[in-house]
Amino acid sequence: MLLKLVLLICISLSFVVQSKTVRETKHGPRPFPEGFLFGTSTASYQVEGGWNAEGKSENIWDYLTHNNPCIVRDCSNGDIANDSYNQYKRDVEMMRELGLDFYRFSLSWTRILPTSFPDKINEAGIQYYNNLIDEMLKYNIEPMVTLYHWDLPQKLQEMGGWTNPHVVDWFADYARIAFEHFGDRVKYWITMNEPREVCYQGYGAATMAPAISISGFAEYLCAKNLLVAHAKAYHIYDKEFRQKYGGVVGISISAGWIEPETEKDTQAAFESSQFEWGQYAHPIFSETGDFPPVMKERIAAKSAKQGFFRSRLPEFTPEEVELVRGSSDFFGLNHYSTNIVYRDETAEDYNAGPSYYDDIGTTGYQPEDWPTAASPWLKKVPWGFYKLLTAIRTQYNNPNVIITENGYSTSVGDGYEDNDRVEYYKDYLDAMLDAIDEGSNVTAYTAWSLMDNFEWMAGYTELFGLYEVDYNSPQRTRTPRKSAFVYKEIIRSRQLDYHYEPDTTVMTIDEGH
Ligand code: BGC
């Protein structure tokens, strides 16, 4: 008991020290660097609807939600979602209201290629994205396009999806079609959204489509194939399109900050981070490439001990290491929260068979008194953002970082006065500015999300929008929350001012938008 108390005091003291690394005063106007860009983000399955409209075929989220509806908390799906397939003009109007520099959205693979392959291009799908892109460009809003935000064609899943090495060519073909059709107007490309969630949650933990649970194997096959697929798409752009169109291509990696529980857990926390996001960042952004050494060592040692003839972690060939290394023009970072981690010997000696977390050998948690969003995993820890940006700067030679997602969820019925979200945005932007002051090369920030949307397994119960969406109205009416007004002012003034209080009575479009 006494020991526990001492430990608790030590932890609390260490937080006091940690949070001192981020300024604590709620200050007046603090400018963003010259040329810094602001956007918001969404994803195809989460907002488009039109799940079978005009030639679109089934993807893994259509399939999962249609065949196992109540795997989603409110038994909902994205069949209609925000109906952006029909309401895209209103979406662009909201971008103009906010004064966005860019808007990040994703393409639906099966809307463009209903057979999954380039043998049949769905003109209606191409037209939809042309309409959206052209409407944005009309108002000088730059499109930032994600090729893959989790909606794999179901047919490809039936052939193993991301665990089948042929997915590299399937994805590369799809990427080429997208570059060909939209590359004249789209200058920012993101190949993949959040490889960890695609691979670990999709194939290891079964908490995302295709909801497969073969931990310790499948997520590693997925990781390798996904990274090579990403790199192949990158090189296609580089060789065939870059000169003509002059755009950039990157990847969005989800990374939380992983804080050691005590000083003796520093190595454990580092190792955990090497699995959780180093797995995807190291092969691309480190000087040597390949999976992080600690990951290769731990999985090989565990596999040998468990009686396997080879490591459960597949190897990259030397050519693949080179293909993947450096295959990103920027580090797209999706960041939401922080976890505390300690070395867990029980996890290390776990006998129930191989698993991803057994391979890592650590346990993580979040203290209950950290402010929590509607999503239970999302606690507000701005100093974690600062530390993460610092780690990316030092570990990968200060890459150009684009924050491609950051945001906070509220619950149904919480209304328009979303002060918690407002505070989250301010504190995280402030922490980001601290890192920038110390040299981090962060050049753009994207709020997740422009509007409420289908929050995967949480359905419509966790809402991330700057705009609220009324799911009972046929038009899916969108209404700005207070956070929309605050974000608008940040963008207009290019400053973060803690004291700013918006007039939320009417949203307007400013001149020039
Ligand atoms: C994903 C989004 C998701 C958001 C909030 C990210 O992991 O890219 O699709 O809605 O976080 O959970």
mmCIF file of C-alpha atoms and ligand atoms in Angstrom, residues 43 46 104 149-150 193-194 197 254 334 336 375 377 405 448 453-456 462 464, ligand 1:
data_model
loop_
_atom_site.group_PDB
_atom_site.id
_atom_site.type_symbol
_atom_site.label_atom_id
_atom_site.label_comp_id
_atom_site.label_asym_id
_atom_site.label_seq_id
_atom_site.Cartn_x
_atom_site.Cartn_y
_atom_site.Cartn_z
ATOM 1 C CA ALA A 43 -12.869 10.044 -45.156
ATOM 2 C CA GLN A 46 -17.380 8.081 -43.005
ATOM 3 C CA ARG A 104 -8.360 16.435 -46.812
ATOM 4 C CA HIS A 149 -8.783 5.417 -45.763
ATOM 5 C CA TRP A 150 -9.799 1.866 -44.808
ATOM 6 C CA ASN A 193 -4.322 6.530 -43.681
ATOM 7 C CA GLU A 194 -3.017 5.038 -40.441
ATOM 8 C CA GLU A 197 -5.206 0.823 -37.566
ATOM 9 C CA SER A 254 -1.094 7.458 -36.428
ATOM 10 C CA ASN A 334 -2.431 11.742 -37.047
ATOM 11 C CA TYR A 336 -4.922 12.304 -30.646
ATOM 12 C CA SER A 375 -14.164 8.303 -27.069
ATOM 13 C CA TRP A 377 -9.259 6.241 -25.531
ATOM 14 C CA GLU A 405 -5.520 14.654 -38.113
ATOM 15 C CA TRP A 448 -10.506 16.033 -37.536
ATOM 16 C CA ASN A 453 -19.424 11.375 -39.256
ATOM 17 C CA PHE A 454 -19.576 7.588 -39.009
ATOM 18 C CA GLU A 455 -17.027 6.878 -36.295
ATOM 19 C CA TRP A 456 -16.310 3.266 -37.302
ATOM 20 C CA GLU A 462 -18.780 9.699 -30.867
ATOM 21 C CA PHE A 464 -15.756 14.781 -33.929
HETATM 22 C C1 BGC B 1 -9.060 7.963 -38.256
HETATM 23 C C2 BGC B 1 -10.428 8.564 -38.474
HETATM 24 C C3 BGC B 1 -11.208 8.488 -37.182
HETATM 25 C C4 BGC B 1 -10.488 9.320 -36.145
HETATM 26 C C5 BGC B 1 -11.156 9.363 -34.779
HETATM 27 C C6 BGC B 1 -8.438 8.299 -36.947
HETATM 28 O O1 BGC B 1 -7.961 7.135 -36.374
HETATM 29 O O2 BGC B 1 -8.224 8.224 -39.331
HETATM 30 O O3 BGC B 1 -11.041 7.905 -39.521
HETATM 31 O O4 BGC B 1 -12.513 8.891 -37.323
HETATM 32 O O5 BGC B 1 -9.194 8.829 -35.949
HETATM 33 O O6 BGC B 1 -11.195 8.100 -34.205
#
